[in-house]
XYZ file of C-alpha atoms in Angstrom:
711
model
C 120.347 152.407 -11.848
C 118.877 150.518 -8.870
C 117.571 153.791 -7.399
C 115.775 154.654 -10.637
C 114.242 151.174 -10.832
C 113.069 151.453 -7.217
C 111.437 154.820 -7.872
C 109.697 153.492 -10.988
C 108.463 150.450 -9.097
C 107.075 152.546 -6.247
C 105.347 154.925 -8.671
C 103.787 151.979 -10.503
C 102.529 150.447 -7.264
C 101.052 153.793 -6.169
C 99.233 154.156 -9.485
C 97.790 150.655 -9.212
C 96.686 151.269 -5.623
C 95.079 154.582 -6.626
C 93.252 152.879 -9.481
C 91.873 150.191 -7.162
C 90.787 152.869 -4.655
C 88.940 154.962 -7.235
C 87.344 151.829 -8.660
C 85.854 151.014 -5.272
C 84.828 154.638 -4.700
C 82.947 154.998 -7.984
C 81.753 151.418 -8.192
C 78.320 152.225 -6.754
C 77.879 155.206 -9.057
C 78.865 153.153 -12.131
C 76.398 150.424 -11.202
C 73.601 152.985 -10.879
C 74.534 154.633 -14.174
C 74.465 151.229 -15.839
C 71.021 150.467 -14.521
C 69.705 153.956 -15.409
C 71.486 154.914 -18.625
C 69.329 158.016 -19.208
C 70.072 159.787 -15.923
C 72.076 162.985 -15.683
C 74.925 163.463 -13.218
C 72.911 166.065 -11.222
C 70.487 164.797 -8.614
C 68.897 165.736 -5.303
C 68.030 163.879 -2.123
C 64.610 162.403 -1.418
C 62.796 164.358 1.311
C 61.245 162.700 4.339
C 57.688 163.515 3.183
C 58.369 162.173 -0.307
C 59.856 158.979 1.115
C 56.770 158.449 3.278
C 54.505 158.979 0.241
C 56.588 156.540 -1.853
C 56.538 153.875 0.861
C 52.761 154.250 1.205
C 52.288 153.930 -2.553
C 54.535 150.870 -2.779
C 52.764 149.154 0.111
C 49.366 149.640 -1.512
C 50.699 148.687 -4.943
C 52.435 145.503 -3.770
C 49.484 144.457 -1.604
C 47.023 144.949 -4.458
C 49.252 143.206 -7.009
C 49.879 140.192 -4.773
C 46.185 139.770 -4.122
C 45.372 140.132 -7.806
C 48.070 137.989 -9.434
C 50.306 136.484 -6.784
C 52.458 134.394 -9.162
C 52.617 136.621 -12.237
C 56.156 136.954 -13.691
C 54.999 139.802 -15.930
C 54.212 142.195 -13.098
C 57.537 143.682 -12.028
C 55.740 146.353 -9.979
C 54.745 143.590 -7.556
C 58.396 143.380 -6.509
C 59.069 147.111 -6.085
C 61.100 147.901 -2.947
C 63.312 150.768 -1.845
C 67.084 150.306 -1.622
C 70.037 152.328 -0.343
C 70.199 154.055 -3.741
C 66.577 155.237 -3.526
C 67.575 158.403 -1.658
C 68.776 160.005 -4.937
C 66.135 161.699 -7.115
C 67.093 162.213 -10.766
C 65.193 164.898 -12.780
C 65.052 164.292 -16.556
C 63.055 165.388 -19.583
C 62.169 162.576 -21.974
C 59.366 161.219 -24.144
C 57.433 158.388 -22.509
C 56.757 155.387 -24.749
C 54.439 152.522 -23.898
C 53.252 149.334 -25.536
C 50.686 146.713 -24.607
C 50.799 142.927 -24.860
C 47.979 140.437 -25.153
C 48.064 138.575 -21.837
C 45.891 137.634 -18.883
C 47.254 140.378 -16.667
C 44.956 143.251 -15.586
C 47.587 145.859 -16.490
C 49.458 144.954 -19.629
C 50.945 148.369 -20.365
C 54.722 148.831 -20.185
C 56.333 152.291 -19.996
C 59.800 153.220 -21.276
C 62.125 156.228 -21.028
C 64.415 155.742 -24.008
C 65.133 151.997 -23.867
C 64.817 151.641 -20.079
C 61.568 150.344 -18.590
C 60.185 152.360 -15.661
C 57.197 152.059 -13.344
C 54.659 154.864 -13.884
C 51.662 155.178 -11.502
C 48.636 154.307 -13.702
C 46.582 157.327 -12.630
C 49.128 159.679 -14.298
C 48.589 158.478 -17.879
C 46.280 161.439 -18.565
C 49.180 163.838 -17.852
C 51.609 162.344 -20.399
C 52.651 164.794 -23.120
C 55.178 164.879 -25.946
C 58.072 165.983 -23.694
C 57.697 164.941 -20.083
C 59.572 166.315 -17.100
C 59.835 163.432 -14.669
C 61.718 162.562 -11.495
C 62.793 158.982 -10.911
C 64.353 157.002 -8.101
C 66.037 153.608 -8.104
C 64.149 150.640 -6.605
C 64.978 146.993 -6.279
C 63.609 146.213 -9.742
C 62.371 149.072 -11.959
C 63.052 152.807 -11.622
C 59.969 154.503 -10.094
C 58.531 157.789 -11.416
C 57.641 159.953 -8.406
C 56.850 163.143 -10.351
C 55.359 163.787 -13.806
C 54.909 167.228 -15.350
C 54.381 168.953 -12.008
C 52.233 166.173 -10.510
C 54.003 164.672 -7.533
C 53.295 161.393 -5.803
C 53.252 163.419 -2.597
C 50.151 165.325 -3.829
C 48.165 162.416 -5.247
C 48.834 159.587 -2.852
C 46.255 160.816 -0.285
C 43.761 162.236 -2.772
C 43.326 159.156 -4.933
C 44.145 155.528 -4.175
C 46.409 153.979 -6.814
C 45.153 151.217 -9.028
C 47.314 149.193 -11.353
C 44.383 148.468 -13.703
C 43.956 150.858 -16.596
C 40.658 150.645 -18.413
C 40.174 154.183 -19.636
C 40.717 155.203 -23.189
C 43.658 157.517 -23.709
C 42.846 160.770 -25.488
C 44.316 161.068 -28.974
C 45.843 164.478 -28.235
C 48.673 162.883 -26.228
C 50.759 161.944 -29.226
C 53.491 160.274 -27.219
C 51.170 157.539 -25.884
C 50.878 154.518 -28.139
C 47.271 153.402 -28.558
C 46.206 149.781 -28.659
C 45.648 148.698 -32.196
C 43.544 145.913 -33.560
C 46.722 143.961 -34.364
C 46.980 141.023 -32.011
C 50.423 140.485 -30.407
C 50.676 137.379 -28.267
C 53.298 136.946 -25.565
C 54.438 133.349 -25.978
C 57.255 133.167 -23.472
C 59.883 135.103 -21.556
C 63.330 133.561 -21.589
C 66.916 134.470 -20.828
C 69.182 135.266 -23.720
C 71.582 132.528 -24.780
C 75.343 132.751 -24.296
C 75.734 133.223 -28.048
C 73.319 136.160 -28.052
C 75.007 137.614 -24.972
C 78.441 137.444 -26.621
C 77.305 139.995 -29.221
C 76.925 142.628 -26.495
C 79.921 141.683 -24.353
C 83.119 143.795 -24.380
C 85.820 142.842 -26.865
C 88.311 141.923 -24.116
C 90.789 144.743 -24.755
C 90.422 146.041 -21.197
C 91.246 142.616 -19.756
C 94.123 142.156 -22.221
C 95.529 145.538 -21.181
C 95.377 144.461 -17.538
C 97.301 141.260 -18.327
C 99.853 143.245 -20.356
C 100.419 145.647 -17.466
C 100.878 142.643 -15.164
C 103.553 141.192 -17.471
C 105.450 144.486 -17.404
C 105.116 144.544 -13.620
C 106.612 141.034 -13.445
C 109.516 142.185 -15.607
C 110.217 145.135 -13.300
C 110.132 142.745 -10.328
C 113.167 140.940 -11.786
C 115.328 144.075 -11.548
C 113.807 145.673 -8.444
C 115.012 145.599 -4.830
C 114.022 142.581 -2.820
C 111.703 144.460 -0.455
C 109.197 145.384 -3.204
C 109.305 142.137 -5.200
C 106.574 140.266 -3.227
C 104.157 143.206 -3.532
C 104.790 143.601 -7.244
C 104.266 139.877 -7.848
C 101.098 139.885 -5.725
C 99.591 142.812 -7.640
C 100.612 141.278 -10.988
C 99.031 137.924 -10.117
C 95.797 139.642 -9.080
C 95.692 141.549 -12.372
C 96.340 138.393 -14.393
C 93.703 136.403 -12.492
C 91.152 139.198 -12.948
C 91.910 139.547 -16.661
C 91.854 135.803 -17.374
C 88.680 135.307 -15.336
C 86.805 137.994 -17.252
C 88.121 136.728 -20.593
C 87.251 133.066 -20.045
C 84.205 133.019 -17.779
C 80.624 132.543 -18.949
C 78.207 135.248 -17.839
C 76.170 134.440 -14.751
C 72.451 133.771 -15.058
C 71.674 137.134 -13.476
C 73.719 138.913 -16.151
C 71.666 137.510 -19.018
C 68.973 139.867 -20.290
C 65.319 138.974 -20.674
C 64.084 138.124 -24.155
C 60.343 138.394 -24.868
C 59.106 135.788 -27.315
C 56.149 137.306 -29.229
C 53.858 136.075 -31.978
C 52.282 138.538 -34.350
C 52.259 139.973 -37.850
C 55.173 142.300 -38.709
C 54.211 145.193 -40.980
C 56.151 147.981 -42.555
C 54.902 150.960 -40.617
C 56.284 153.005 -37.771
C 53.553 154.253 -35.470
C 54.797 156.983 -33.147
C 58.389 156.064 -33.880
C 61.200 158.518 -34.490
C 62.556 158.436 -38.040
C 65.716 156.354 -38.306
C 67.962 155.153 -41.084
C 66.445 153.136 -43.913
C 63.266 151.141 -44.178
C 64.585 148.528 -41.771
C 63.466 150.745 -38.865
C 59.910 151.112 -40.163
C 58.766 147.584 -39.320
C 56.417 147.221 -36.378
C 54.854 144.313 -34.558
C 51.497 145.646 -33.383
C 52.447 148.824 -31.558
C 56.129 147.876 -31.159
C 58.684 149.421 -33.499
C 61.301 146.754 -34.134
C 65.049 147.306 -34.486
C 66.911 144.806 -36.663
C 70.586 144.073 -37.325
C 71.541 145.918 -40.546
C 72.603 142.755 -42.416
C 69.049 141.315 -42.046
C 67.496 143.936 -44.322
C 67.469 141.833 -47.538
C 65.595 139.001 -45.768
C 62.870 140.823 -43.777
C 60.323 140.997 -46.582
C 59.786 137.215 -46.380
C 57.983 137.550 -43.012
C 56.023 140.775 -43.609
C 52.275 140.317 -43.370
C 52.580 136.781 -41.972
C 52.122 135.505 -38.455
C 55.672 135.185 -37.229
C 57.516 134.426 -34.000
C 59.727 137.362 -32.993
C 62.142 137.398 -30.029
C 63.112 140.875 -28.798
C 64.936 142.586 -25.964
C 63.141 145.209 -23.893
C 64.774 147.882 -26.070
C 62.933 146.396 -29.107
C 66.120 144.899 -30.573
C 65.208 141.728 -32.494
C 67.368 138.672 -31.782
C 65.336 136.071 -33.664
C 62.579 136.142 -36.283
C 60.940 133.382 -38.255
C 62.658 130.113 -39.077
C 66.068 131.363 -40.187
C 66.938 134.837 -38.911
C 68.702 134.263 -35.600
C 71.640 135.929 -33.880
C 72.118 132.746 -31.876
C 72.621 130.657 -35.013
C 74.936 133.269 -36.497
C 77.300 133.110 -33.520
C 76.994 129.324 -33.347
C 77.935 128.703 -36.980
C 80.083 131.810 -37.495
C 81.713 132.675 -34.144
C 82.713 136.242 -33.383
C 86.336 136.984 -34.231
C 87.463 139.393 -31.510
C 91.107 139.884 -32.520
C 91.758 143.125 -30.621
C 92.689 141.362 -27.368
C 95.115 139.088 -29.228
C 96.785 142.121 -30.800
C 97.248 143.755 -27.383
C 98.617 140.580 -25.775
C 100.987 139.822 -28.670
C 102.340 143.389 -28.706
C 102.858 143.457 -24.935
C 104.592 140.049 -24.986
C 106.947 141.241 -27.732
C 107.793 144.451 -25.864
C 108.453 142.569 -22.615
C 110.691 140.032 -24.403
C 112.739 142.886 -25.865
C 113.070 144.410 -22.389
C 114.219 141.045 -21.020
C 116.815 140.638 -23.764
C 118.079 144.179 -23.164
C 118.218 144.453 -19.371
C 118.352 140.890 -17.983
C 121.073 138.269 -18.789
C 119.135 135.205 -19.891
C 121.807 132.605 -20.684
C 122.527 131.466 -17.144
C 118.895 131.501 -15.861
C 117.682 129.480 -18.853
C 120.503 126.910 -18.539
C 120.110 126.428 -14.812
C 116.317 126.355 -14.888
C 116.214 123.712 -17.627
C 118.818 121.650 -15.766
C 116.915 121.850 -12.467
C 113.723 120.777 -14.186
C 115.534 117.728 -15.581
C 116.994 116.878 -12.166
C 120.470 118.171 -11.270
C 122.896 116.209 -9.070
C 125.667 117.130 -6.635
C 129.162 115.679 -7.084
C 132.293 115.933 -4.912
C 135.654 114.528 -6.172
C 139.306 114.656 -5.108
C 141.028 112.826 -7.998
C 140.931 112.887 -11.770
C 139.878 109.244 -12.194
C 136.729 109.760 -10.130
C 135.711 112.821 -12.158
C 136.297 111.018 -15.457
C 133.928 108.229 -14.393
C 131.029 110.559 -13.532
C 128.579 111.689 -16.273
C 128.369 115.461 -15.897
C 125.522 117.702 -17.104
C 124.922 121.425 -17.183
C 123.229 122.449 -13.947
C 124.961 119.840 -11.764
C 126.736 121.072 -8.646
C 130.437 120.127 -8.613
C 133.040 120.393 -5.848
C 136.695 119.611 -6.619
C 139.823 119.523 -4.446
C 143.265 118.645 -5.759
C 146.543 119.857 -7.235
C 146.668 121.445 -10.664
C 148.402 124.004 -12.870
C 147.153 127.512 -13.370
C 146.271 128.349 -16.939
C 148.551 130.517 -19.072
C 146.836 132.695 -21.676
C 148.045 131.927 -25.224
C 150.613 134.267 -26.732
C 148.906 136.700 -29.121
C 152.084 138.080 -30.691
C 152.597 140.735 -28.028
C 156.290 140.535 -27.167
C 156.413 143.699 -25.093
C 156.891 143.568 -21.355
C 153.659 145.571 -20.841
C 151.659 142.539 -21.964
C 153.365 140.126 -19.566
C 150.819 138.158 -17.542
C 152.159 134.725 -16.680
C 149.240 132.883 -15.011
C 145.417 133.016 -14.838
C 144.421 131.073 -11.736
C 140.702 131.346 -12.489
C 141.448 128.385 -14.793
C 143.144 125.202 -13.622
C 144.560 122.286 -15.602
C 143.867 119.088 -13.683
C 145.320 115.779 -14.855
C 147.529 112.882 -13.771
C 150.625 113.937 -15.770
C 153.831 114.956 -14.055
C 154.126 118.732 -13.610
C 156.268 120.648 -16.080
C 159.784 121.640 -14.963
C 160.421 125.291 -14.136
C 161.838 127.279 -17.068
C 165.645 127.676 -17.428
C 167.734 129.537 -20.032
C 171.473 130.073 -20.731
C 170.633 133.216 -22.653
C 169.120 134.712 -19.515
C 172.308 133.872 -17.596
C 174.460 135.612 -20.242
C 172.229 138.676 -20.229
C 172.369 138.812 -16.441
C 176.190 138.528 -16.529
C 176.475 141.427 -19.005
C 174.191 143.665 -16.984
C 176.051 142.756 -13.798
C 179.497 143.695 -15.101
C 178.280 146.936 -16.671
C 176.489 147.933 -13.466
C 179.501 146.950 -11.336
C 181.917 149.129 -13.319
C 179.589 152.112 -13.787
C 178.452 152.122 -10.168
C 181.416 150.697 -8.183
C 181.582 150.515 -4.429
C 184.708 151.523 -2.554
C 186.059 147.995 -2.155
C 185.447 146.911 -5.760
C 187.788 149.387 -7.486
C 191.312 148.158 -8.474
C 192.885 151.671 -8.451
C 194.804 153.293 -5.652
C 192.708 155.573 -3.499
C 194.430 158.786 -4.604
C 193.728 158.109 -8.325
C 190.122 157.070 -7.619
C 189.556 160.246 -5.604
C 191.019 162.382 -8.394
C 188.794 160.714 -11.008
C 185.713 161.183 -8.811
C 186.518 164.870 -8.317
C 186.878 165.346 -12.050
C 183.345 163.962 -12.581
C 184.537 161.189 -14.878
C 183.639 157.480 -14.631
C 186.304 154.791 -15.021
C 185.780 151.356 -16.629
C 188.496 149.315 -14.920
C 187.722 146.018 -16.773
C 186.700 147.049 -20.293
C 187.703 143.688 -21.809
C 185.147 141.872 -19.587
C 182.320 144.020 -20.990
C 183.472 143.247 -24.560
C 183.677 139.486 -23.954
C 180.275 139.204 -22.219
C 178.668 141.281 -24.995
C 180.115 138.853 -27.543
C 178.757 135.852 -25.604
C 175.237 137.348 -25.555
C 175.244 138.910 -29.010
C 177.059 136.214 -30.940
C 175.409 136.948 -34.275
C 176.654 139.808 -36.371
C 173.166 141.391 -36.493
C 172.725 141.378 -32.703
C 173.206 144.456 -30.518
C 174.506 146.697 -33.317
C 174.318 149.946 -31.357
C 176.002 148.498 -28.256
C 178.814 146.993 -30.357
C 179.441 150.281 -32.172
C 179.627 152.125 -28.868
C 182.217 149.650 -27.506
C 184.255 149.837 -30.747
C 184.481 153.606 -30.371
C 185.501 153.343 -26.730
C 188.238 150.769 -27.589
C 189.635 152.713 -30.559
C 189.260 149.604 -32.743
C 188.594 149.310 -36.459
C 185.591 147.019 -36.046
C 183.899 144.677 -33.625
C 185.794 141.585 -34.756
C 189.189 143.196 -34.107
C 188.022 144.456 -30.701
C 186.889 140.979 -29.694
C 190.165 139.491 -30.926
C 192.161 141.928 -28.786
C 190.014 141.177 -25.752
C 190.428 137.430 -26.143
C 194.196 137.748 -26.650
C 194.570 139.775 -23.485
C 195.656 142.936 -25.253
C 192.958 144.872 -23.382
C 193.997 143.493 -20.009
C 194.688 146.392 -17.705
C 193.289 148.947 -20.165
C 191.110 151.479 -18.375
C 188.492 153.598 -20.187
C 187.523 156.986 -18.835
C 183.897 158.126 -19.595
C 181.944 161.267 -19.140
C 178.654 160.849 -17.201
C 176.575 161.255 -20.379
C 178.552 158.551 -22.170
C 178.288 156.272 -19.151
C 174.493 156.663 -19.024
C 174.267 155.974 -22.757
C 176.359 152.803 -22.374
C 174.122 151.599 -19.524
C 170.932 152.200 -21.560
C 172.345 150.382 -24.567
C 173.293 147.405 -22.381
C 169.835 147.247 -20.781
C 168.074 147.472 -24.156
C 170.189 144.720 -25.676
C 169.730 142.401 -22.698
C 165.968 143.099 -22.416
C 165.318 142.064 -25.998
C 166.871 138.630 -25.321
C 165.081 138.245 -21.947
C 161.672 139.133 -23.412
C 162.068 136.556 -26.154
C 163.049 133.911 -23.613
C 159.997 134.768 -21.504
C 157.734 134.342 -24.530
C 159.269 130.969 -25.380
C 159.077 129.791 -21.777
C 155.404 130.711 -21.409
C 154.622 129.002 -24.703
C 156.293 125.859 -23.396
C 154.392 126.058 -20.110
C 151.116 126.596 -21.942
C 151.331 123.195 -23.629
C 149.975 120.820 -20.992
C 149.628 117.120 -21.709
C 146.436 116.041 -23.546
C 143.403 114.805 -21.665
C 142.400 115.790 -18.185
C 140.237 118.779 -17.320
C 140.386 122.554 -17.568
C 138.321 123.877 -14.641
C 137.181 127.477 -15.218
C 135.381 130.020 -13.059
C 133.049 131.898 -15.431
C 133.018 134.766 -12.922
C 136.811 135.176 -13.096
C 137.325 134.245 -9.428
C 140.795 132.794 -8.582
C 140.758 129.110 -7.646
C 144.247 129.211 -6.080
C 145.311 131.297 -3.106
C 148.847 132.501 -3.898
C 150.847 135.578 -2.876
C 150.619 138.408 -5.338
C 153.683 140.385 -6.516
C 154.531 143.567 -4.667
C 154.189 145.689 -7.791
C 152.440 145.225 -11.132
C 154.394 142.929 -13.407
C 154.415 145.354 -16.323
C 156.280 147.881 -14.173
C 159.269 145.523 -13.677
C 162.177 145.267 -16.081
C 162.657 142.205 -18.239
C 165.065 140.403 -15.915
C 162.767 140.963 -12.912
C 159.860 139.572 -14.929
C 161.895 136.449 -15.662
C 162.652 136.016 -11.978
C 158.935 136.479 -11.161
C 158.049 133.874 -13.804
C 160.408 131.371 -12.190
C 158.985 132.086 -8.726
C 155.368 131.709 -9.879
C 156.233 128.577 -11.819
C 157.559 126.880 -8.706
C 154.332 127.866 -6.901
C 151.635 127.334 -9.557
C 152.719 124.396 -11.723
C 151.430 122.149 -8.948
C 149.234 124.320 -6.749
C 146.500 123.176 -4.355
C 143.126 124.444 -5.559
C 139.462 124.187 -4.628
C 136.599 124.778 -7.074
C 132.900 124.632 -6.246
C 129.816 125.761 -8.134
C 127.157 124.959 -10.713
C 128.280 123.675 -14.110
C 127.291 126.201 -16.786
C 129.208 124.795 -19.768
C 130.939 121.551 -20.806
C 133.079 121.129 -23.936
C 136.028 119.122 -25.263
C 138.932 120.662 -27.223
C 141.131 119.104 -29.907
C 143.571 117.685 -27.292
C 140.802 115.765 -25.548
C 140.772 118.124 -22.567
C 137.300 118.578 -21.083
C 136.507 122.224 -20.319
C 134.172 122.664 -17.337
C 132.855 126.154 -16.484
C 131.599 126.688 -12.934
C 129.412 129.422 -11.490
C 128.990 130.112 -7.792
C 125.925 128.454 -6.320
C 123.129 131.045 -6.244
C 121.470 131.934 -2.977
C 117.743 131.512 -2.493
C 116.906 135.014 -3.768
C 119.056 134.609 -6.877
C 117.606 131.148 -7.427
C 114.061 132.508 -7.420
C 115.122 135.316 -9.773
C 116.541 132.736 -12.182
C 113.398 130.604 -12.024
C 111.177 133.668 -12.364
C 113.157 134.906 -15.354
C 112.907 131.534 -17.108
C 109.203 131.105 -16.362
C 108.427 134.653 -17.476
C 110.395 134.181 -20.692
C 108.606 130.890 -21.380
C 105.207 132.465 -20.713
C 106.018 135.437 -22.939
C 107.181 133.262 -25.831
C 104.057 131.098 -25.533
C 101.815 134.169 -25.306
C 103.499 135.809 -28.300
C 103.247 132.685 -30.447
C 99.650 131.842 -29.543
C 98.271 135.374 -29.776
C 100.120 136.143 -33.006
C 98.657 132.979 -34.554
C 95.149 133.741 -33.237
C 95.436 137.360 -34.354
C 96.167 136.380 -37.938
C 93.525 133.634 -37.908
C 90.772 135.777 -36.420
C 91.586 138.800 -38.522
C 91.394 136.690 -41.685
C 88.077 135.086 -40.659
C 86.640 138.431 -39.589
C 87.206 139.784 -43.097
C 84.645 137.396 -44.598
C 82.392 136.636 -41.598
C 79.566 138.931 -42.744
C 79.787 137.585 -46.287
C 79.569 134.014 -44.946
C 76.484 134.905 -42.893
C 74.811 136.417 -45.931
C 75.592 133.315 -48.009
C 74.123 131.218 -45.208
C 70.875 133.219 -45.245
C 70.818 133.142 -49.047
C 70.946 129.352 -48.939
C 68.111 129.305 -46.361
C 65.767 131.680 -48.160
C 66.712 130.407 -51.643
C 66.684 126.582 -51.594
C 68.346 126.402 -55.013
C 71.620 127.429 -53.322
C 73.340 124.372 -51.907
C 74.824 124.226 -48.466
C 78.249 123.798 -50.056
C 78.343 127.513 -50.741
C 78.193 128.246 -47.011
C 81.474 128.163 -45.113
C 80.919 127.798 -41.344
C 83.657 129.062 -39.053
C 85.176 127.222 -36.159
């Protein structure tokens, strides 16, 4: 499992590194594409002769413009300068659109390819046609046209000095050039767009939310990854979170805000030289400028038609404000945008990561210890019960105990078989001031041992134990028979152990048959009277083995019951005190282990092992040290204290990281789920609220109570 996690972590890190590399590689190209949205991917390099011609043109243009209007903000050509990106020449075929503004500048014509403003040498206006093949390069401010319909700047720069002033009248045959009309359009001001207007064009934050979500998953994988990759994974995750949060929360810089031209003129419903678009909303022009409006403004545009009106537009002719009421700024101010997509991504990623934490990482111990450490845990060392009783203990405290106690005995669960025999669990220790319990003793065990001893002695005699003469013993051994030389002793010891009539039925029947008696009572009477004294019983090997098995079975049943009763007695410690537990199952007492598993011993050997362990473990020296993970009190007043080994520094940081990540995920899930529902609900009626707001502005009979601003 650890190998798979390591491979996944390395693959994830490689993917992130590759993404950062490609971002840096294509960063310059993306910036250029953003500044020139109409360019094609294909391009060529600027030749040395062309570069010399461009530099000559720019020098003359900048020198003339500075001398003419040195402080004019409306003359972007005065700031033209080549950059490192100017070596790329982009060929395109587009219609060239221009419009003029009423101002004090000598050249008030502005040229556009699509919605991007470009600088066109003024002496090329006569070559403009419906579809123009041009070549452009990037400069410090505006893209520069170096070739138009076969006319290159290289050919014209030495034949004709450039002049930025255009006074000639453009022929009517060039349909793509917009003529000056009699309509007066006044440039009132040039301003930067407001933050509210900028928010309408900003991304919805899903990309940043995805970055934060990937960082949360990376932090989760760091909890189950090898130690050598954890710092790198955390570093990358923190960078991703910082980048995502910065882009989500920051205000755009001043340089990122677009220019807004504040114009004054008379809007009319016509569309000179404009491509047909959807609806009549695209057929409104201000002088020679075709205006583009937000679709929900259509019912309110007729109020300003034919009247002198203030209109604020972007360079792409998109209207952001018109008249007294229509304003994108006011819309966002009173009815904020409800971008709920980022909240949906963050809530979903937080939920997925929480499920992964619950599935693959144990959370109980990290949460307990982290909360205890935040509250201030203490270290305690005690050697007697009275001192521990006087100390207020809390989960997360570090506790060290030395003393003498009794190992815990698991409660009897009704399993009376020898296979379930397990006398002591030394990962739990009873610690109190009561006198230790006495070791277990039993007369029944002594009787069972006596019966087994006499049966074993007679069935497996040694040479010195037999009471027969050697010749008779040798003859019996040669015949393969087995002699019971004290049969009455077996009968009497069986009666002492199995005193009840229902005890040892099979063993009693076997002895009755061997003694040729009518029943067990008569056989016992004869044995007690001495009538069986000196009576020898001769057995075949099969019968002898059967008698031995019956004796062992009868004795084992009594021994097993005595073991169960003895362990139940030992497992009833005095009330009060403490039960110290290792929640990892580690033994708190160092004691010698049995040579063989207890369930492989017979019943009598298990009893002997129980007595030996009792002498060792009813008052055994123990040492327990660790962090308290649980405290409880049972019905007898015994305080149960669970200890966990003190974590090392790496484990400690994993615990803290797990708790902090879980807390952050729960907070993120709750907040983003709430914001998702709130924003989704408000987004459903935002447009309707804006329309009611405009209705109340353009129709005074509607009261402001019908408008519901958002917050």
